[in-house]
Amino acid sequence: ILFQIFDAFKSRLHDSNSKVNQVALEAMHKMIPLLKDNLSPVINMLIPAMVDNNLNSKNPGIYAAATNVIQALCQHLDNYLLLQPFCTKAQFLNGKAKQDMTEKLA
């Protein structure tokens, strides 16, 4: 059931409406400490949705919310769960998103 919920939620994480996108990122930031490692089945689906456009966003609110989500993931999830998706994202992103993901990996 977790997969079904987050499958529907992930499209809000890169919604074309910036307000919807930002609220979804802020909601994700609040959910991470509650769900912690229970997010493991959906983490490979969520990280691209959270990172792809949001870490390169010119909207300061979206960029800040995305950065907060990445920080929350690092604080509340086992680093082992994050290693592969972060490596993949760092490899294929560009701009400040690539720099942000590389710094988190380091």
mmCIF file of C-alpha atoms in Angstrom:
data_model
loop_
_atom_site.group_PDB
_atom_site.id
_atom_site.type_symbol
_atom_site.label_atom_id
_atom_site.label_comp_id
_atom_site.label_asym_id
_atom_site.label_seq_id
_atom_site.Cartn_x
_atom_site.Cartn_y
_atom_site.Cartn_z
ATOM 1 C CA ILE A 1 0.000 0.000 0.000
ATOM 2 C CA LEU A 2 2.981 2.320 0.654
ATOM 3 C CA PHE A 3 4.012 1.902 -2.970
ATOM 4 C CA GLN A 4 0.537 2.894 -4.214
ATOM 5 C CA ILE A 5 0.469 5.993 -2.017
ATOM 6 C CA PHE A 6 3.890 7.232 -3.069
ATOM 7 C CA ASP A 7 3.333 6.308 -6.705
ATOM 8 C CA ALA A 8 0.441 8.771 -6.694
ATOM 9 C CA PHE A 9 2.360 11.318 -4.576
ATOM 10 C CA LYS A 10 5.527 11.384 -6.706
ATOM 11 C CA SER A 11 3.851 13.276 -9.546
ATOM 12 C CA ARG A 12 3.190 16.129 -7.106
ATOM 13 C CA LEU A 13 6.930 16.289 -6.391
ATOM 14 C CA HIS A 14 7.541 17.544 -9.917
ATOM 15 C CA ASP A 15 4.211 19.206 -10.629
ATOM 16 C CA SER A 16 4.270 22.015 -13.198
ATOM 17 C CA ASN A 17 2.523 24.263 -10.663
ATOM 18 C CA SER A 18 5.372 25.527 -8.474
ATOM 19 C CA LYS A 19 3.138 25.993 -5.416
ATOM 20 C CA VAL A 20 1.936 22.381 -5.595
ATOM 21 C CA ASN A 21 5.520 21.230 -6.106
ATOM 22 C CA GLN A 22 6.803 23.185 -3.104
ATOM 23 C CA VAL A 23 3.997 22.016 -0.793
ATOM 24 C CA ALA A 24 4.630 18.407 -1.846
ATOM 25 C CA LEU A 25 8.342 18.768 -1.032
ATOM 26 C CA GLU A 26 7.520 20.343 2.325
ATOM 27 C CA ALA A 27 5.076 17.510 3.079
ATOM 28 C CA MET A 28 7.748 14.964 2.132
ATOM 29 C CA HIS A 29 10.151 16.703 4.507
ATOM 30 C CA LYS A 30 7.645 16.184 7.335
ATOM 31 C CA MET A 31 6.976 12.534 6.404
ATOM 32 C CA ILE A 32 10.600 11.364 6.310
ATOM 33 C CA PRO A 33 11.246 11.493 10.087
ATOM 34 C CA LEU A 34 7.990 9.631 10.691
ATOM 35 C CA LEU A 35 8.528 6.871 8.131
ATOM 36 C CA LYS A 36 12.342 6.581 8.272
ATOM 37 C CA ASP A 37 13.633 3.261 6.896
ATOM 38 C CA ASN A 38 10.058 2.197 6.084
ATOM 39 C CA LEU A 39 10.555 4.306 2.958
ATOM 40 C CA SER A 40 13.064 1.753 1.641
ATOM 41 C CA PRO A 41 10.625 0.068 -0.817
ATOM 42 C CA VAL A 42 9.883 3.407 -2.519
ATOM 43 C CA ILE A 43 13.177 5.290 -2.123
ATOM 44 C CA ASN A 44 14.383 4.491 -5.665
ATOM 45 C CA MET A 45 11.171 5.962 -7.022
ATOM 46 C CA LEU A 46 11.095 8.998 -4.732
ATOM 47 C CA ILE A 47 14.658 10.287 -4.993
ATOM 48 C CA PRO A 48 14.464 11.003 -8.745
ATOM 49 C CA ALA A 49 11.084 12.698 -8.249
ATOM 50 C CA MET A 50 12.501 14.846 -5.444
ATOM 51 C CA VAL A 51 15.816 15.673 -7.086
ATOM 52 C CA ASP A 52 15.535 15.862 -10.884
ATOM 53 C CA ASN A 53 14.027 19.311 -11.403
ATOM 54 C CA ASN A 54 13.906 20.586 -7.858
ATOM 55 C CA LEU A 55 17.614 20.878 -7.058
ATOM 56 C CA ASN A 56 18.123 22.888 -10.253
ATOM 57 C CA SER A 57 15.025 25.026 -9.701
ATOM 58 C CA LYS A 58 15.409 28.768 -10.044
ATOM 59 C CA ASN A 59 12.552 29.118 -7.539
ATOM 60 C CA PRO A 60 14.280 29.630 -4.168
ATOM 61 C CA GLY A 61 11.381 28.056 -2.248
ATOM 62 C CA ILE A 62 11.474 24.858 -4.293
ATOM 63 C CA TYR A 63 15.265 24.643 -4.123
ATOM 64 C CA ALA A 64 15.224 25.149 -0.344
ATOM 65 C CA ALA A 65 12.459 22.571 0.123
ATOM 66 C CA ALA A 66 14.335 20.030 -2.039
ATOM 67 C CA THR A 67 17.548 20.648 -0.105
ATOM 68 C CA ASN A 68 15.665 20.145 3.172
ATOM 69 C CA VAL A 69 14.246 16.847 1.894
ATOM 70 C CA ILE A 70 17.701 15.564 0.926
ATOM 71 C CA GLN A 71 19.024 16.601 4.336
ATOM 72 C CA ALA A 72 16.133 14.816 6.079
ATOM 73 C CA LEU A 73 16.808 11.663 4.068
ATOM 74 C CA CYS A 74 20.448 11.754 5.180
ATOM 75 C CA GLN A 75 19.466 12.270 8.817
ATOM 76 C CA HIS A 76 16.693 9.705 9.100
ATOM 77 C CA LEU A 77 17.463 6.884 6.660
ATOM 78 C CA ASP A 78 20.236 4.339 6.693
ATOM 79 C CA ASN A 79 22.988 5.632 4.405
ATOM 80 C CA TYR A 80 23.080 2.227 2.730
ATOM 81 C CA LEU A 81 19.587 2.868 1.336
ATOM 82 C CA LEU A 82 20.672 6.208 -0.120
ATOM 83 C CA LEU A 83 24.011 5.279 -1.636
ATOM 84 C CA GLN A 84 22.842 3.790 -4.950
ATOM 85 C CA PRO A 85 20.113 6.327 -5.778
ATOM 86 C CA PHE A 86 22.376 9.259 -4.800
ATOM 87 C CA CYS A 87 25.236 7.877 -6.943
ATOM 88 C CA THR A 88 22.919 7.458 -9.901
ATOM 89 C CA LYS A 89 21.574 10.985 -9.545
ATOM 90 C CA ALA A 90 25.035 12.516 -9.078
ATOM 91 C CA GLN A 91 26.198 10.746 -12.226
ATOM 92 C CA PHE A 92 23.425 12.013 -14.504
ATOM 93 C CA LEU A 93 22.500 15.456 -13.126
ATOM 94 C CA ASN A 94 24.077 18.740 -14.098
ATOM 95 C CA GLY A 95 24.517 22.189 -12.597
ATOM 96 C CA LYS A 96 24.057 22.851 -8.913
ATOM 97 C CA ALA A 97 22.011 19.653 -8.526
ATOM 98 C CA LYS A 98 25.063 17.595 -9.492
ATOM 99 C CA GLN A 99 27.192 19.594 -7.045
ATOM 100 C CA ASP A 100 24.634 19.170 -4.230
ATOM 101 C CA MET A 101 24.335 15.415 -4.751
ATOM 102 C CA THR A 102 28.118 14.991 -5.003
ATOM 103 C CA GLU A 103 28.556 16.867 -1.717
ATOM 104 C CA LYS A 104 25.984 14.611 -0.020
ATOM 105 C CA LEU A 105 27.786 11.540 -1.299
ATOM 106 C CA ALA A 106 31.106 12.805 0.014
#
